[in-house]
Short mmCIF file of C-alpha atoms in Angstrom, two decimals:
data_model
loop_
_atom_site.label_atom_id
_atom_site.label_comp_id
_atom_site.label_asym_id
_atom_site.label_seq_id
_atom_site.Cartn_x
_atom_site.Cartn_y
_atom_site.Cartn_z
CA UNK A 1 0.09 -0.08 -0.10
CA UNK A 2 2.52 2.70 0.94
CA UNK A 3 4.90 1.73 -2.49
CA UNK A 4 1.43 2.46 -4.41
CA UNK A 5 1.41 5.72 -2.93
CA UNK A 6 5.15 6.80 -3.89
CA UNK A 7 6.83 5.96 -0.68
CA UNK A 8 10.35 4.08 -0.32
CA UNK A 9 10.36 0.44 0.94
CA UNK A 10 12.04 1.85 4.37
CA UNK A 11 8.44 3.28 5.51
CA UNK A 12 7.12 -0.60 5.47
CA UNK A 13 9.98 -1.53 7.89
CA UNK A 14 8.95 1.15 10.28
CA UNK A 15 5.14 0.10 10.00
CA UNK A 16 6.29 -3.75 10.70
CA UNK A 17 8.41 -2.64 13.91
CA UNK A 18 6.01 -0.03 15.63
CA UNK A 19 4.36 -0.47 18.71
CA UNK A 20 1.30 -2.81 17.60
CA UNK A 21 -1.09 -2.77 15.04
CA UNK A 22 -2.60 0.81 13.86
CA UNK A 23 -6.23 0.93 12.59
CA UNK A 24 -7.61 3.86 10.72
CA UNK A 25 -10.14 4.45 8.33
CA UNK A 26 -7.92 6.66 6.22
CA UNK A 27 -4.96 6.12 5.10
CA UNK A 28 -3.89 9.72 5.48
CA UNK A 29 -4.26 9.11 9.51
CA UNK A 30 -2.12 5.98 9.41
CA UNK A 31 0.79 8.06 7.86
CA UNK A 32 0.21 10.78 10.42
CA UNK A 33 1.31 8.48 12.86
CA UNK A 34 4.95 7.96 11.55
CA UNK A 35 5.16 11.59 10.55
CA UNK A 36 4.91 11.03 6.66
CA UNK A 37 3.86 13.23 4.17
CA UNK A 38 1.32 12.05 1.62
CA UNK A 39 0.96 14.35 -1.37
CA UNK A 40 -2.10 15.07 -2.90
CA UNK A 41 -1.97 13.52 -6.15
CA UNK A 42 -1.12 10.47 -4.40
CA UNK A 43 -4.35 10.33 -2.27
CA UNK A 44 -6.81 11.18 -5.06
CA UNK A 45 -5.15 8.37 -7.01
CA UNK A 46 -5.73 5.93 -4.15
CA UNK A 47 -9.35 7.62 -3.85
CA UNK A 48 -10.01 6.56 -7.86
CA UNK A 49 -8.62 3.03 -7.16
CA UNK A 50 -10.91 2.83 -4.19
CA UNK A 51 -13.62 4.02 -6.37
CA UNK A 52 -12.78 1.33 -8.72
CA UNK A 53 -12.91 -1.54 -6.18
CA UNK A 54 -16.25 -0.53 -4.93
CA UNK A 55 -17.83 -0.23 -8.63
CA UNK A 56 -16.38 -3.91 -9.31
CA UNK A 57 -18.18 -5.22 -5.98
CA UNK A 58 -21.27 -3.52 -6.92
CA UNK A 59 -20.89 -5.08 -10.66
CA UNK A 60 -20.30 -8.60 -8.80
CA UNK A 61 -23.12 -8.05 -6.47
CA UNK A 62 -25.61 -7.39 -9.75
CA UNK A 63 -24.18 -10.34 -11.53
CA UNK A 64 -25.27 -12.44 -8.82
CA UNK A 65 -29.11 -11.47 -9.41
CA UNK A 66 -31.14 -13.82 -11.37
CA UNK A 67 -31.65 -11.50 -14.73
CA UNK A 68 -32.27 -14.47 -17.21
CA UNK A 69 -35.40 -16.07 -16.00
CA UNK A 70 -37.12 -18.47 -18.89
CA UNK A 71 -40.60 -17.73 -18.28
CA UNK A 72 -43.75 -19.76 -19.44
CA UNK A 73 -46.22 -18.40 -22.14
CA UNK A 74 -48.85 -18.19 -20.03
CA UNK A 75 -47.02 -16.41 -17.36
CA UNK A 76 -45.51 -13.82 -20.09
CA UNK A 77 -49.18 -13.40 -20.88
CA UNK A 78 -50.26 -12.78 -17.27
CA UNK A 79 -47.23 -9.94 -17.22
CA UNK A 80 -48.66 -8.27 -20.23
CA UNK A 81 -52.27 -8.18 -18.65
CA UNK A 82 -51.24 -6.99 -15.60
CA UNK A 83 -48.97 -4.03 -17.38
CA UNK A 84 -52.32 -2.79 -18.60
CA UNK A 85 -52.79 -1.92 -15.10
CA UNK A 86 -49.96 0.31 -14.42
CA UNK A 87 -50.52 4.25 -13.89
CA UNK A 88 -53.00 6.27 -16.28
CA UNK A 89 -55.93 6.46 -13.30
CA UNK A 90 -56.40 10.37 -13.96
CA UNK A 91 -57.24 9.48 -17.78
CA UNK A 92 -59.08 6.53 -17.29
CA UNK A 93 -61.24 8.04 -14.58
CA UNK A 94 -61.73 11.05 -16.84
CA UNK A 95 -63.01 9.10 -19.79
CA UNK A 96 -65.21 6.94 -17.59
CA UNK A 97 -66.78 9.85 -16.09
CA UNK A 98 -67.70 11.81 -19.21
CA UNK A 99 -68.77 8.46 -20.88
CA UNK A 100 -71.34 7.44 -18.01
CA UNK A 101 -72.50 10.94 -16.89
CA UNK A 102 -73.31 12.62 -20.38
CA UNK A 103 -76.60 11.78 -21.78
CA UNK A 104 -74.79 12.15 -25.42
CA UNK A 105 -73.89 8.68 -27.03
CA UNK A 106 -70.99 10.05 -29.51
CA UNK A 107 -67.48 11.46 -27.82
CA UNK A 108 -64.97 13.02 -28.96
CA UNK A 109 -61.89 12.68 -26.64
CA UNK A 110 -58.35 14.30 -27.15
CA UNK A 111 -55.65 12.08 -25.85
CA UNK A 112 -52.11 13.61 -25.55
CA UNK A 113 -48.94 11.60 -24.61
CA UNK A 114 -44.93 12.37 -25.91
CA UNK A 115 -44.48 9.10 -27.46
CA UNK A 116 -46.11 7.04 -30.00
CA UNK A 117 -45.98 3.83 -28.33
CA UNK A 118 -47.14 5.57 -25.51
CA UNK A 119 -50.10 6.96 -27.38
CA UNK A 120 -50.95 3.48 -28.20
CA UNK A 121 -50.63 1.90 -25.07
CA UNK A 122 -53.06 4.60 -23.37
CA UNK A 123 -55.63 4.46 -26.05
CA UNK A 124 -55.75 0.65 -25.78
CA UNK A 125 -56.13 1.44 -22.14
CA UNK A 126 -59.16 3.37 -22.54
CA UNK A 127 -60.82 0.96 -25.08
CA UNK A 128 -60.26 -2.15 -22.99
CA UNK A 129 -62.78 -0.76 -20.41
CA UNK A 130 -65.39 -1.73 -22.92
CA UNK A 131 -65.94 -5.39 -23.85
CA UNK A 132 -66.56 -6.62 -27.67
CA UNK A 133 -65.79 -2.86 -28.63
CA UNK A 134 -65.15 -2.74 -32.36
CA UNK A 135 -61.90 -0.16 -32.79
CA UNK A 136 -60.86 1.24 -36.00
CA UNK A 137 -57.44 3.20 -35.94
CA UNK A 138 -55.78 5.58 -38.41
CA UNK A 139 -52.30 7.25 -38.73
CA UNK A 140 -52.48 10.53 -40.67
CA UNK A 141 -48.71 11.35 -40.40
CA UNK A 142 -48.17 9.87 -43.84
CA UNK A 143 -51.71 9.37 -45.58
CA UNK A 144 -52.54 10.36 -48.50
CA UNK A 145 -55.67 11.99 -46.96
CA UNK A 146 -53.52 15.07 -46.33
CA UNK A 147 -53.09 15.88 -50.20
CA UNK A 148 -56.65 14.42 -51.23
CA UNK A 149 -59.16 13.91 -48.64
CA UNK A 150 -61.29 11.51 -50.88
CA UNK A 151 -58.12 8.81 -50.02
CA UNK A 152 -59.93 8.83 -46.51
CA UNK A 153 -63.34 7.72 -48.10
CA UNK A 154 -61.55 5.19 -49.97
CA UNK A 155 -59.66 3.75 -46.96
CA UNK A 156 -63.26 3.60 -44.79
CA UNK A 157 -64.87 1.74 -47.36
CA UNK A 158 -62.22 -0.78 -47.68
CA UNK A 159 -62.14 -1.37 -44.01
CA UNK A 160 -66.06 -1.56 -43.53
CA UNK A 161 -65.93 -3.91 -46.81
CA UNK A 162 -68.26 -1.67 -48.84
CA UNK A 163 -68.47 -1.23 -52.61
CA UNK A 164 -65.88 1.35 -53.95
CA UNK A 165 -68.48 3.55 -55.34
CA UNK A 166 -70.22 3.84 -51.86
CA UNK A 167 -71.21 7.32 -50.94
CA UNK A 168 -69.95 8.87 -47.72
CA UNK A 169 -73.46 8.82 -46.26
CA UNK A 170 -73.76 4.97 -46.66
CA UNK A 171 -70.39 4.76 -44.95
CA UNK A 172 -71.84 6.78 -42.20
CA UNK A 173 -74.66 4.99 -41.94
CA UNK A 174 -73.18 1.63 -41.72
CA UNK A 175 -71.18 2.86 -38.83
CA UNK A 176 -74.10 4.04 -36.91
CA UNK A 177 -75.75 0.57 -37.75
CA UNK A 178 -72.61 -1.15 -36.13
CA UNK A 179 -72.64 1.40 -33.06
CA UNK A 180 -76.16 0.23 -32.15
CA UNK A 181 -74.94 -3.01 -30.98
CA UNK A 182 -71.69 -2.45 -29.80
CA UNK A 183 -69.25 0.53 -28.86
CA UNK A 184 -67.43 1.61 -31.72
CA UNK A 185 -63.81 3.60 -31.10
CA UNK A 186 -62.01 5.20 -33.94
CA UNK A 187 -58.73 6.40 -32.81
CA UNK A 188 -56.83 8.87 -35.31
CA UNK A 189 -53.17 9.61 -34.77
CA UNK A 190 -51.30 12.62 -35.76
CA UNK A 191 -54.20 14.77 -37.40
CA UNK A 192 -53.10 17.73 -35.65
CA UNK A 193 -50.11 18.04 -37.97
CA UNK A 194 -52.37 19.45 -40.72
CA UNK A 195 -55.19 22.19 -39.95
CA UNK A 196 -56.86 21.57 -43.31
CA UNK A 197 -57.04 17.71 -42.91
CA UNK A 198 -58.25 17.81 -39.16
CA UNK A 199 -61.19 20.52 -40.36
CA UNK A 200 -61.88 18.16 -43.21
CA UNK A 201 -62.28 15.26 -41.24
CA UNK A 202 -64.12 16.69 -38.26
CA UNK A 203 -66.49 18.56 -40.61
CA UNK A 204 -67.16 16.01 -43.24
CA UNK A 205 -66.84 12.95 -41.34
CA UNK A 206 -67.09 12.96 -37.41
CA UNK A 207 -69.75 16.07 -37.27
CA UNK A 208 -72.33 14.58 -39.63
CA UNK A 209 -71.56 10.87 -37.79
CA UNK A 210 -71.99 11.96 -34.63
CA UNK A 211 -75.48 13.59 -35.87
CA UNK A 212 -76.57 11.04 -37.55
CA UNK A 213 -75.87 8.58 -34.90
CA UNK A 214 -77.38 10.39 -31.81
CA UNK A 215 -80.73 10.96 -34.06
CA UNK A 216 -81.35 7.34 -34.48
CA UNK A 217 -83.48 5.72 -31.77
CA UNK A 218 -81.08 3.66 -29.27
CA UNK A 219 -81.31 -0.08 -29.89
CA UNK A 220 -79.18 -1.10 -26.89
CA UNK A 221 -77.67 0.32 -23.65
CA UNK A 222 -74.25 -0.60 -25.28
CA UNK A 223 -74.80 1.69 -28.23
CA UNK A 224 -71.78 4.29 -28.03
CA UNK A 225 -69.74 6.05 -30.77
CA UNK A 226 -65.95 7.54 -29.58
CA UNK A 227 -63.73 9.15 -31.43
CA UNK A 228 -59.88 9.65 -30.22
CA UNK A 229 -57.66 12.30 -31.71
CA UNK A 230 -54.16 11.46 -30.39
CA UNK A 231 -51.81 14.25 -30.26
CA UNK A 232 -48.47 15.32 -28.51
CA UNK A 233 -48.92 17.29 -25.49
CA UNK A 234 -47.42 20.67 -26.65
CA UNK A 235 -50.22 20.79 -29.21
CA UNK A 236 -53.25 22.98 -28.89
CA UNK A 237 -56.19 20.80 -28.91
CA UNK A 238 -59.05 21.96 -31.18
CA UNK A 239 -59.01 25.57 -30.57
CA UNK A 240 -62.34 26.32 -32.81
CA UNK A 241 -64.09 23.21 -31.66
CA UNK A 242 -66.30 23.43 -28.54
CA UNK A 243 -67.87 19.54 -28.01
CA UNK A 244 -64.53 17.47 -26.79
CA UNK A 245 -63.05 16.38 -24.05
CA UNK A 246 -59.50 16.87 -23.45
CA UNK A 247 -57.79 14.11 -21.17
CA UNK A 248 -54.98 14.75 -19.12
CA UNK A 249 -51.68 14.75 -20.97
CA UNK A 250 -49.64 11.48 -19.78
CA UNK A 251 -46.00 12.89 -19.66
CA UNK A 252 -44.82 10.71 -16.77
CA UNK A 253 -44.79 7.65 -14.49
CA UNK A 254 -43.18 8.28 -11.45
CA UNK A 255 -41.28 5.76 -9.03
CA UNK A 256 -43.97 5.91 -6.28
CA UNK A 257 -46.93 5.41 -8.88
CA UNK A 258 -44.74 2.14 -10.13
CA UNK A 259 -43.74 1.19 -6.81
CA UNK A 260 -47.65 1.38 -5.89
CA UNK A 261 -48.66 -0.71 -8.93
CA UNK A 262 -46.00 -3.47 -8.12
CA UNK A 263 -47.64 -3.80 -4.44
CA UNK A 264 -50.90 -4.53 -6.12
CA UNK A 265 -49.22 -7.23 -8.14
CA UNK A 266 -46.28 -8.37 -5.61
CA UNK A 267 -47.74 -12.09 -5.11
CA UNK A 268 -47.68 -13.01 -8.52
CA UNK A 269 -44.33 -11.12 -9.57
CA UNK A 270 -42.51 -12.65 -6.63
CA UNK A 271 -43.88 -16.11 -7.46
CA UNK A 272 -42.69 -15.18 -11.47
CA UNK A 273 -39.29 -14.01 -11.08
CA UNK A 274 -38.33 -14.30 -7.47
CA UNK A 275 -38.39 -12.34 -4.16
CA UNK A 276 -35.03 -11.10 -4.50
CA UNK A 277 -35.37 -10.27 -8.06
CA UNK A 278 -38.36 -8.04 -7.20
CA UNK A 279 -36.58 -6.50 -4.13
CA UNK A 280 -33.63 -5.46 -6.51
CA UNK A 281 -36.11 -3.68 -8.72
CA UNK A 282 -37.93 -1.55 -6.28
CA UNK A 283 -34.77 -0.87 -4.16
CA UNK A 284 -31.88 -0.56 -6.35
CA UNK A 285 -33.42 -0.48 -10.22
CA UNK A 286 -36.51 1.69 -9.83
CA UNK A 287 -34.91 5.02 -8.58
CA UNK A 288 -32.59 5.32 -11.52
CA UNK A 289 -35.28 4.93 -14.02
CA UNK A 290 -36.51 8.72 -14.66
CA UNK A 291 -40.26 9.26 -15.20
CA UNK A 292 -40.71 9.12 -19.14
CA UNK A 293 -43.44 7.03 -19.89
CA UNK A 294 -41.91 5.12 -22.61
CA UNK A 295 -38.62 4.66 -20.81
CA UNK A 296 -40.39 3.54 -17.53
CA UNK A 297 -42.24 0.93 -19.06
CA UNK A 298 -39.43 -0.28 -21.28
CA UNK A 299 -37.47 -0.93 -17.95
CA UNK A 300 -40.21 -2.58 -16.59
CA UNK A 301 -40.47 -4.97 -19.07
CA UNK A 302 -36.74 -5.49 -19.32
CA UNK A 303 -36.83 -6.29 -15.53
CA UNK A 304 -39.47 -8.73 -15.74
CA UNK A 305 -38.12 -10.55 -18.56
CA UNK A 306 -40.38 -9.10 -21.59
CA UNK A 307 -37.40 -9.29 -24.18
CA UNK A 308 -39.39 -7.04 -26.82
CA UNK A 309 -40.07 -4.09 -24.08
CA UNK A 310 -43.13 -1.90 -24.75
CA UNK A 311 -43.79 -3.64 -28.11
CA UNK A 312 -45.09 -6.37 -26.13
CA UNK A 313 -48.12 -4.47 -24.63
CA UNK A 314 -48.58 -2.40 -27.62
#
């Protein structure tokens, strides 16, 4: 140790011939007993080596954890199902409150999240609250309807398996009849990128569809028509539109929220990945994840052995 710090070998003899063992927590205390000078540069060098030693010990301890567990397919599916219960309470509560309290049977919701993967995950979370729902999704980001709105009608005819010559009114009537027996959800991504396209969509499609549907007699208590406009959080939602509900943006998932969720699913995860791994997840991993929703969910998926991350639950 003395040699490492730049002292001559005579120092070692002094230590050996001294009056008994000397125990100090710091190397500088040991050298002061023998009136030896220890230069700052040597002390910093020793501290660096001590940090490296501590890091290596941490890595070795982490290596002992059961990071690789071959989970059965049924167990993996159960984990995916449980991930659908993570966070999103504010969005779900507002969504249910609006749908249940309003006398209207058609609803327009603005859904905001920073990452396209989280946008999809959040919308699915909302739709899953209704059994036997019929979902339709449309990504406008690179859709030809941004240039020619007729491309939208062509696609919706194809989705509904209607004739290529079916008029817009026939398309609307088909959707209305479908929504009389089961909830119909239409999720549109990226419509905020073009004001003209958004205006055409709302004025030529959604407004007449909603009016037609609400004017028809109700055939079932399940009759419901819902439009989701999915946007980024910084977007100004529908400045010139009145009848819509703006759900709280999902911009973060905090460590306390994840920990609270883990407590509710503790028995299953403890059995699936082991108590030691679960404890390490809460005590060591979780505080380092940050709060970005996509990052947090990816980390959770990785920690519980879902190799494809958030893609497994999209």
